[in-house]
Structure formats: structure tokens, C-alpha cells
mmCIF file of C-alpha atoms in Angstrom:
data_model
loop_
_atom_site.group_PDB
_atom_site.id
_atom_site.type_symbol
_atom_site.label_atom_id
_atom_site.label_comp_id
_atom_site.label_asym_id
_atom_site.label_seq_id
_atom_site.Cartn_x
_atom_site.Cartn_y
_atom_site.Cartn_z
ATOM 1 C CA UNK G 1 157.053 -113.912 -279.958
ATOM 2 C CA UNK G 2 154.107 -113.335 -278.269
ATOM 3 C CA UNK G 3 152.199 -115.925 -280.151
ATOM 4 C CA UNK G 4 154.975 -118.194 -279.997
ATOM 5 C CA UNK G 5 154.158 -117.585 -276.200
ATOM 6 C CA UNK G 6 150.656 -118.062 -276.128
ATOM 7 C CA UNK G 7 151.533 -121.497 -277.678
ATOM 8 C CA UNK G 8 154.044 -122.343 -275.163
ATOM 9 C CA UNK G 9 151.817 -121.143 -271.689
ATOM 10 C CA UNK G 10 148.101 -120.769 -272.817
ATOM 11 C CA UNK G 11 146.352 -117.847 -270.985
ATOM 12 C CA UNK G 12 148.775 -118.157 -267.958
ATOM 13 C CA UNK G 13 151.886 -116.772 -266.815
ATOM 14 C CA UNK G 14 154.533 -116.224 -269.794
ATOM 15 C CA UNK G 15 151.743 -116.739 -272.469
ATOM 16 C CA UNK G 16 149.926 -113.449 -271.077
ATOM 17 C CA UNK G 17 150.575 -110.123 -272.762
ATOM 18 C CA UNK G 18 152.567 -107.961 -270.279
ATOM 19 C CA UNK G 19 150.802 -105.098 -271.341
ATOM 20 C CA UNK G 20 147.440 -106.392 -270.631
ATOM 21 C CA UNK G 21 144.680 -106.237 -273.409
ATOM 22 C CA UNK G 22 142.009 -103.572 -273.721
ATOM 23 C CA UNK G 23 139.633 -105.416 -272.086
ATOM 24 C CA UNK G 24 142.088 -105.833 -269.090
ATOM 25 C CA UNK G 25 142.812 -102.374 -269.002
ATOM 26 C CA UNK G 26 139.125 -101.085 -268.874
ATOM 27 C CA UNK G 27 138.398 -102.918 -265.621
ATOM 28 C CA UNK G 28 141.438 -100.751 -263.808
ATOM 29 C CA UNK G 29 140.929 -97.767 -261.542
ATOM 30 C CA UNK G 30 142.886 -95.485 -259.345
ATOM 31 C CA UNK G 31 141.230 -97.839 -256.310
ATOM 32 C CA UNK G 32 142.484 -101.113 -257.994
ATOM 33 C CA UNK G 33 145.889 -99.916 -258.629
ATOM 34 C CA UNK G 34 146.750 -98.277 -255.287
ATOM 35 C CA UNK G 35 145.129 -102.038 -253.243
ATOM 36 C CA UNK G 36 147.846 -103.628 -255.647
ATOM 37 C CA UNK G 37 150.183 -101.578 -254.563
ATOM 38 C CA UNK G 38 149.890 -101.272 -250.897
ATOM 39 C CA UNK G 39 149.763 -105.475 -250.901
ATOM 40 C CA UNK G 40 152.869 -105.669 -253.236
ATOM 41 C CA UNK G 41 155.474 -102.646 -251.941
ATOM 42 C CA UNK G 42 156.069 -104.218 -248.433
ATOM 43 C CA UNK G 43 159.207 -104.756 -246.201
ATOM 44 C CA UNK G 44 158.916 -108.486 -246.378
ATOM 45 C CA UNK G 45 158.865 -108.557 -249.825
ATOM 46 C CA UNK G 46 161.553 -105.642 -250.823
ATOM 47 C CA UNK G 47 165.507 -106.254 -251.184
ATOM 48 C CA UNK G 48 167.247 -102.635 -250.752
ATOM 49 C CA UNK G 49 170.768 -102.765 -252.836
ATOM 50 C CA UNK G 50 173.518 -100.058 -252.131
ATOM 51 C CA UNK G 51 177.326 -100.073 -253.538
ATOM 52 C CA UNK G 52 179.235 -97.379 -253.954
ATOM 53 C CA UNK G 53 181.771 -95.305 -251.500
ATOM 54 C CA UNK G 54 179.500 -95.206 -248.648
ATOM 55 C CA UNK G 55 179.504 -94.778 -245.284
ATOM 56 C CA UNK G 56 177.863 -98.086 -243.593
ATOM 57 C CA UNK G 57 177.035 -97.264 -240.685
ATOM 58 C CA UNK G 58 175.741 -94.143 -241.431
ATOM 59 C CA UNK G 59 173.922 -95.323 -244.572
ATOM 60 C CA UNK G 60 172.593 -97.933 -242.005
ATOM 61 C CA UNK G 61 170.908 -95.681 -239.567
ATOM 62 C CA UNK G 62 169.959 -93.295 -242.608
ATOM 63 C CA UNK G 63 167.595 -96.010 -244.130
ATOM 64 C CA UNK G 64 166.537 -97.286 -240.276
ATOM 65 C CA UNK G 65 165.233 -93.596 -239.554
ATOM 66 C CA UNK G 66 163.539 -93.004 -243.514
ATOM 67 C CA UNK G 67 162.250 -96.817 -243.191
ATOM 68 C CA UNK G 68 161.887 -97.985 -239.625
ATOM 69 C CA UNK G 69 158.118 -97.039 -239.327
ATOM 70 C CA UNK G 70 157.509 -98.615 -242.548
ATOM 71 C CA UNK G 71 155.012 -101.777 -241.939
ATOM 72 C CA UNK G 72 154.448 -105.200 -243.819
ATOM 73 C CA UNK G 73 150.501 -105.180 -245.245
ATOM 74 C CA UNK G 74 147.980 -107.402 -243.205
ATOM 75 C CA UNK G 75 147.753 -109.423 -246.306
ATOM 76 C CA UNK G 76 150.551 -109.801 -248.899
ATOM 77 C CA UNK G 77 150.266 -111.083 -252.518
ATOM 78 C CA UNK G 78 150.473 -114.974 -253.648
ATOM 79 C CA UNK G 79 151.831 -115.050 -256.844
ATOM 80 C CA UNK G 80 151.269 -118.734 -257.620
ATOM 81 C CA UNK G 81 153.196 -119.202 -260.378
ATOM 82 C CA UNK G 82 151.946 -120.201 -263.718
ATOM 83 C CA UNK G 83 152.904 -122.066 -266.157
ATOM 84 C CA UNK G 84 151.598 -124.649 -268.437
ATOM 85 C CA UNK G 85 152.671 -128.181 -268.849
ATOM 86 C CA UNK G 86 156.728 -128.502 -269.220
ATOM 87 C CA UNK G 87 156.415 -130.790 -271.948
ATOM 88 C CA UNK G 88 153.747 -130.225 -275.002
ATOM 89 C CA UNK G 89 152.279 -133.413 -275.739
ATOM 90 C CA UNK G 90 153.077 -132.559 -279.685
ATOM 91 C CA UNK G 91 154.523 -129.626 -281.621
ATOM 92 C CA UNK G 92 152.185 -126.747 -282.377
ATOM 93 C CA UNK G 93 151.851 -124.102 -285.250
ATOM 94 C CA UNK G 94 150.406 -121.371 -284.960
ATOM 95 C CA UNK G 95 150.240 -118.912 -287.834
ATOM 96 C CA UNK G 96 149.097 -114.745 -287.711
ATOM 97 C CA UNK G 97 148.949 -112.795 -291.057
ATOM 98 C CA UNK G 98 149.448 -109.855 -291.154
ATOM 99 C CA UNK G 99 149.679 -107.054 -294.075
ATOM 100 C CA UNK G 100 153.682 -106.776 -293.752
ATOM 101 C CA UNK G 101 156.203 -107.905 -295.889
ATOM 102 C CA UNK G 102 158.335 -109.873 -294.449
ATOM 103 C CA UNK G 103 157.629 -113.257 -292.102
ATOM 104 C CA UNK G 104 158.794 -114.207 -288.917
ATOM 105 C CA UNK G 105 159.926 -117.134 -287.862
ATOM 106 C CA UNK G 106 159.833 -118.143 -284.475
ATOM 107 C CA UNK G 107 160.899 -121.991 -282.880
ATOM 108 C CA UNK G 108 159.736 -121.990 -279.259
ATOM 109 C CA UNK G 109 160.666 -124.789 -276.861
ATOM 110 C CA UNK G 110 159.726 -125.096 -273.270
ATOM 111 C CA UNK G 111 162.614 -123.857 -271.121
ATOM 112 C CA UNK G 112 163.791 -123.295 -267.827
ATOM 113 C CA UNK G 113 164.465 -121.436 -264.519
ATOM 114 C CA UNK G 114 166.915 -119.454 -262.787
ATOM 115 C CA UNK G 115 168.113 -121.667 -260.483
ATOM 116 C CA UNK G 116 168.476 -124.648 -262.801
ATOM 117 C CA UNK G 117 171.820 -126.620 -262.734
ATOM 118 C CA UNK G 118 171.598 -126.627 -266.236
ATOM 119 C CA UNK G 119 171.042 -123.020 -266.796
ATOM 120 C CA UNK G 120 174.437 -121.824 -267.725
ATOM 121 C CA UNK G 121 174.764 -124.700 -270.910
ATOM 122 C CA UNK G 122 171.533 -123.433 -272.317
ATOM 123 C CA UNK G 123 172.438 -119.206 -272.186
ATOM 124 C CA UNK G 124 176.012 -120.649 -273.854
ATOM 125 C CA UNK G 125 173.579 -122.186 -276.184
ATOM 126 C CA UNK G 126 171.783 -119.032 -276.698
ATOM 127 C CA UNK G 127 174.672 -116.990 -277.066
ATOM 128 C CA UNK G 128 176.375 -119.914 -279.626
ATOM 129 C CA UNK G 129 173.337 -119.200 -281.858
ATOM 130 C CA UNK G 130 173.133 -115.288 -281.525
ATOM 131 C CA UNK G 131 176.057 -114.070 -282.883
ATOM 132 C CA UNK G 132 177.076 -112.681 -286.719
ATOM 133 C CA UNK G 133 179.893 -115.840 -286.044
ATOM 134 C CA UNK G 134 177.107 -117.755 -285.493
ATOM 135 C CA UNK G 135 176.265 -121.581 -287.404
ATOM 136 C CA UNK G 136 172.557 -119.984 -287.799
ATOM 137 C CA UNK G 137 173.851 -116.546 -288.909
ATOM 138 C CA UNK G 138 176.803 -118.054 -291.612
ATOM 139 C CA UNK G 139 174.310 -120.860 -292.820
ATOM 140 C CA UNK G 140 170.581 -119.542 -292.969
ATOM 141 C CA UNK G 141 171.581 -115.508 -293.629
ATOM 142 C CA UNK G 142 175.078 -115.805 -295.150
ATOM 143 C CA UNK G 143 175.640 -119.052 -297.293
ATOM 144 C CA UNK G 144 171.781 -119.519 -298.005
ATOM 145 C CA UNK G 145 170.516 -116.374 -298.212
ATOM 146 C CA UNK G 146 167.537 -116.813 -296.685
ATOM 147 C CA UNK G 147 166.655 -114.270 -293.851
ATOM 148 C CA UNK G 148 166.913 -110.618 -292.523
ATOM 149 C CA UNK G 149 168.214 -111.196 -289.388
ATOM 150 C CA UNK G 150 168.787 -114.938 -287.180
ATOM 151 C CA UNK G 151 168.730 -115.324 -283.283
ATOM 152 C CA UNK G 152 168.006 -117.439 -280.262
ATOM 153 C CA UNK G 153 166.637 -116.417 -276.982
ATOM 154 C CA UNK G 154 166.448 -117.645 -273.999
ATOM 155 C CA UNK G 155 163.853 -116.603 -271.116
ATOM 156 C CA UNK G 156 164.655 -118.104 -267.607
ATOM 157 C CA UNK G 157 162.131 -117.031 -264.164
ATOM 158 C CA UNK G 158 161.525 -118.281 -261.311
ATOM 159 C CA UNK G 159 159.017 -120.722 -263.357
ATOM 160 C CA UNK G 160 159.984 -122.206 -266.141
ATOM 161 C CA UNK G 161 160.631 -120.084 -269.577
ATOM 162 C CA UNK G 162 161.753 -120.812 -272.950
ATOM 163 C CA UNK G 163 164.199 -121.080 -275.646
ATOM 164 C CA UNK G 164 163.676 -119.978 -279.074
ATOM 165 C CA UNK G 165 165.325 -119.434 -282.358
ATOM 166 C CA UNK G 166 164.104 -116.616 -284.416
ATOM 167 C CA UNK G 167 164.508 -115.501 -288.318
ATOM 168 C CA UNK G 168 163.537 -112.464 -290.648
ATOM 169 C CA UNK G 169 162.293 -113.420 -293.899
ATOM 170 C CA UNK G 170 160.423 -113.044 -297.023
ATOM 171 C CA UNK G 171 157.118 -115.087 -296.672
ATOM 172 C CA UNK G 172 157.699 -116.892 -299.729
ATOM 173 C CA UNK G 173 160.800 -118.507 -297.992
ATOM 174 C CA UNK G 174 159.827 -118.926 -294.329
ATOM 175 C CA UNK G 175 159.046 -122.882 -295.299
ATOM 176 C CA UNK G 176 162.560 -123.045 -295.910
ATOM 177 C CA UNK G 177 164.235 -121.026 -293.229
ATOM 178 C CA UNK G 178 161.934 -123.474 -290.723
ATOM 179 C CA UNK G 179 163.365 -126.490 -292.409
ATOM 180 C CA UNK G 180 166.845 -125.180 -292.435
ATOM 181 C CA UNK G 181 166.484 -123.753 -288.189
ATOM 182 C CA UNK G 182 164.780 -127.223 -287.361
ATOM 183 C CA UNK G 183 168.169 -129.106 -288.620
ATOM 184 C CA UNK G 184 170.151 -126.697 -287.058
ATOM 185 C CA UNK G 185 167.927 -128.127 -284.154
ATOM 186 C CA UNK G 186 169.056 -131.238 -284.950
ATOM 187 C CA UNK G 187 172.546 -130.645 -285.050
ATOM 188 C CA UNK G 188 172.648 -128.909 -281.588
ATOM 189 C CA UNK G 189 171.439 -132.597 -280.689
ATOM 190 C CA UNK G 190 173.577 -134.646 -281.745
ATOM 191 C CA UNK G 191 176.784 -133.378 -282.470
ATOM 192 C CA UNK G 192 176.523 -130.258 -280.054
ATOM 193 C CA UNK G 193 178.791 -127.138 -280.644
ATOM 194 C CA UNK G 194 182.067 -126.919 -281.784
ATOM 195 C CA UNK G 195 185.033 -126.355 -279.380
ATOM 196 C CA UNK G 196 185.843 -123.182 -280.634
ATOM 197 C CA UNK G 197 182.106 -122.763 -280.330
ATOM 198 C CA UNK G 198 181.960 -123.065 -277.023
ATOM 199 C CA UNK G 199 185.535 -121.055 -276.164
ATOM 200 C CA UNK G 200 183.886 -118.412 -278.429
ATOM 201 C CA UNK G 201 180.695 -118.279 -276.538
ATOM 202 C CA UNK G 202 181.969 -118.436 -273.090
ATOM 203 C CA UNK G 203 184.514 -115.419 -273.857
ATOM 204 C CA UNK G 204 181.138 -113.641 -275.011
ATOM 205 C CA UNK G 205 179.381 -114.363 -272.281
ATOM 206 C CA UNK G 206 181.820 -113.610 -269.208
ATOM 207 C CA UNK G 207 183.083 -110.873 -270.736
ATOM 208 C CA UNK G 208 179.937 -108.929 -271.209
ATOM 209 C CA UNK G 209 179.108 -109.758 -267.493
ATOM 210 C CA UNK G 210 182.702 -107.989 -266.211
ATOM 211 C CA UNK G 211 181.362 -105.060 -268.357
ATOM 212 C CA UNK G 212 178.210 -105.261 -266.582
ATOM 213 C CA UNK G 213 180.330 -105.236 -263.092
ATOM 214 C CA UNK G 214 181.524 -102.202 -263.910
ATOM 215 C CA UNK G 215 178.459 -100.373 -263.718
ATOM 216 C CA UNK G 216 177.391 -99.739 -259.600
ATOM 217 C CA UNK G 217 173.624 -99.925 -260.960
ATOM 218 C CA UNK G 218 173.909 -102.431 -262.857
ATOM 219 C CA UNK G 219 175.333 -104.620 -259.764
ATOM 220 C CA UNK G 220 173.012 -103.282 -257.907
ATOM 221 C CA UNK G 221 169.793 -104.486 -259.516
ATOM 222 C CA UNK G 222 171.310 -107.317 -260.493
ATOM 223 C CA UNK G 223 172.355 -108.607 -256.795
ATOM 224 C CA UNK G 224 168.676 -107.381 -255.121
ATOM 225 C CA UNK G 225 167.421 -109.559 -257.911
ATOM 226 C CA UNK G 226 169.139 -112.574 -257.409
ATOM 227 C CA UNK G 227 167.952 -112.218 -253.836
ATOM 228 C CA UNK G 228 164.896 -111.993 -254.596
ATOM 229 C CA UNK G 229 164.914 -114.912 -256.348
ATOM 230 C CA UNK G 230 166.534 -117.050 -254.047
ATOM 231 C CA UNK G 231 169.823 -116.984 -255.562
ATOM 232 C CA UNK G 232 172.121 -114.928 -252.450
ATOM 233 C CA UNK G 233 172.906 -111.045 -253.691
ATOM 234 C CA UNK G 234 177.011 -113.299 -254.019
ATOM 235 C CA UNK G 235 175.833 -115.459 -257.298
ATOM 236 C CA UNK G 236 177.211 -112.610 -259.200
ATOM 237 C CA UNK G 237 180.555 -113.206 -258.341
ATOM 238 C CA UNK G 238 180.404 -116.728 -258.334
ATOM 239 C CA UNK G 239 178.771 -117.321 -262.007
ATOM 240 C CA UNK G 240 181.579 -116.902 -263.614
ATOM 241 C CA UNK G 241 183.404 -120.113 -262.596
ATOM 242 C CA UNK G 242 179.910 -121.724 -263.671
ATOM 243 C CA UNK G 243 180.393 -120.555 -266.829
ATOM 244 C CA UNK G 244 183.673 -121.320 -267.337
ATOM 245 C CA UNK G 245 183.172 -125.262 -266.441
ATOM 246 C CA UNK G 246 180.485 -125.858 -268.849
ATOM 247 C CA UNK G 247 181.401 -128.861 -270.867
ATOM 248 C CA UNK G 248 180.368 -129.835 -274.587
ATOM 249 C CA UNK G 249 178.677 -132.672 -273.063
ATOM 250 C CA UNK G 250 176.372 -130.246 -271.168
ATOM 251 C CA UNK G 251 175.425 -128.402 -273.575
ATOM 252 C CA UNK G 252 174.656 -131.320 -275.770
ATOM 253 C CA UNK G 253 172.642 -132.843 -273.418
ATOM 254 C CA UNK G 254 171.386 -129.500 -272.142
ATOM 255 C CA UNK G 255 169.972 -129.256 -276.389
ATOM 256 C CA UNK G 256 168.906 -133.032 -275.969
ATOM 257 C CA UNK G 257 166.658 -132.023 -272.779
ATOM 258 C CA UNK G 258 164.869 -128.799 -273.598
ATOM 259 C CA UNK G 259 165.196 -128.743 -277.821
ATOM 260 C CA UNK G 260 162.784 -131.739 -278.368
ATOM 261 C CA UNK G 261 160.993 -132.109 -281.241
#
């Protein structure tokens, strides 16, 4: 996945390693770190989530006396995202051996953000093509025999991120489990899921958010989050219903828009 990223975004944004490299590393100090952090951990740019039985107004002027001297930095951090080009001019491979013995297969395409319109038909999508239920999962593992394990994932920011469909194979057959996952591809295109593809994903999906609700944490970094990001701490609540009106005609032409060859 990582070099599936490093295809996608170049040296930039998504295609960097999140854990740095050693080079990367070297150049850090205790002086480097704590400038980062002084510009980064400010008022302006902090969303403080609390739920649970609480007492507002004393929970209010709790945090007003622990925070109230607390001061935005002179200078605060641009993060200017980055990303690469939305649209590769032409499909890429890029191969790594390795001494293991078993491939992996990974199909990225450019993706999407957070707040897209379309963002709902393309985790359905994801979700459609996760599953042991799954048209990958019953074709490539099941009826072909052909891999380990089959997936898709799908990476949404506040840039652009990406969707990809994964396999575990024997390297003798990972020609073949590409062939097989690009008509898949195809498939996703043109006819779109199935009805009880969609039902089945959509039950999937909702229902592991209610789960989710269920969890005072979980809400809670969930709702700061979608703040953050420009969403409103309510798009929790409200996501369902988004879910639930997803058509097979959006997610068709949400696998015509960002599954391109």
C-alpha cells in the first residue's frame, strides 16, 4: 500500500510514509519537536468534545478556569495540502520484490474527500467489495481459487484520497488475480452492484455506525473530527439518511468517476 501510494501522490501528502524515513528522523531534536508543537496545539485550532452525564454548566466553567489563560501561538501552522494531480495521465506499475512468499496485489485509483457529495456511493462501494459475501471474495478467493485474502479500501481527507482493491496471493498467480480484479473493475462500471448488493452493504454500513454510537468515545472523536473538518460535530446523526438514499445509479456512476482505467 505504501507503494501503491507513492504511485498515486509522488513525494507529497498521502504518498509520504507516515512514519518518516531514517533520514527524516535524524534531522529531529527535542528543539524541533517542541516549535512543532507549540505552533500546532493552539485554541484556534483545537475542538474539545464532551458527552456523557455531565453537568454543563459546571463542566463549562471547569474547562474556562483549566483553559481560559491558554493563548493562540503568534504564528500557527499552514498545512497546504498536498496532493498530486487527480487524474494520472496513464496507469502506472510499480513492482517491489521482496524475499516473501506470497504477492500482493494492490489496484489504486485516485479518490476523494470528506465532504464529497459522492462520498457515501464510493464507502458502499468499498464495503460491497470487502466482505466474505463479497463478488471479489466468492469469485477471485472462492470459485477461482486464486488469493489469501480480497479487499477494497477506501481513504477519504480533507484532500483527495483513494480507492483500492487489494489481494493475497502466490506470485506465480498475481498476473491472474490482476486480470480477474481489473474485470471486476469493469463490472462495477457498467453494470454496478446488485440490489441485494447494495441492501446488503447499506445494512453493513449503518449498522456498524449505531454500534459505533454506542460508544461515548467513540462519538466523541468522531464529532470533534468532523468539526474539524468542516463537517458540523451534527453530521453524525445526519449520515445515516445519506446512506440510506444512495441509489444504484450513484454508485455506478460514482465507479464510472473515480475507477478509470
Amino acid at each position: 500500500f505504501k507503494t501503491m501510494r507513492r504511485g498515486l501522490f509522488g513525494d507529497a501528502g498521502y504518498g509520504l510514509d507516515m512514519l518518516g524515513t531514517e533520514e527524516s528522523l535524524a534531522k529531529l531534536d527535542s528543539p524541533n519537536v517542541q516549535a512543532f508543537y507549540r505552533k500546532l496545539a493552539t485554541p484556534d485550532n483545537c475542538v474539545l468534545a464532551i458527552y456523557g452525564d455531565v453537568n454543563t454548566a459546571e463542566t463549562k466553567a471547569a474547562l474556562e478556569q483549566a483553559f481560559g489563560t491558554w493563548k493562540a501561538a503568534p504564528a500557527t501552522i499552514n498545512f497546504g495540502l498536498q496532493t498530486s494531480d487527480s487524474r494520472l495521465a496513464t496507469a502506472q506499475r510499480v513492482t517491489e520484490t521482496r524475499d516473501k512468499k506470497q504477492a500482493v496485489v494492490v489496484i489504486g485509483f485516485p479518490g476523494t474527500t470528506l465532504a464529497a457529495a459522492d462520498r457515501q456511493a464510493l464507502e458502499l462501494l468499498q464495503e460491497a467489495c470487502s466482505d466474505l459475501g463479497s463478488r471479489l471474495f466468492l469469485r477471485i478467493r472462492e470459485k477461482l481459487g486464486l488469493a489469501y485474502y480480497v479487499g477494497a479500501q477506501n481513504l477519504l481527507g480533507v484532500a483527495p484520497g483513494y480507492f483500492a482493491l487489494y489481494a493475497g496471493t502466490e506470485p506465480e498467480k498475481a498476473a491472474q488475480v490482476e486480470a480477474e480484479m481489473l474485470k471486476e473493475v469493469e463490472l462495477l462500471r457498467t453494470e454496478s452492484l446488485t440490489a441485494e448488493e447494495l441492501h446488503r452493504a447499506k445494512a453493513k454500513v449503518i449498522g456498524q455506525r449505531k454500534i459505533g454510537r454506542q460508544d461515548l468515545g467513540g462519538v466523541a472523536t468522531t464529532t470533534a473530527l468532523d468539526e474539524l473538518y468542516g463537517l458540523g460535530f451534527g453530521y453524525l446523526d445526519a449520515e445515516d439518511a445519506k446512506f440510506e438514499a444512495v441509489t444504484l445509479a450513484e454508485v455506478r456512476a460514482a465507479a464510472q468517476k473515480y475507477l478509470r482505467p
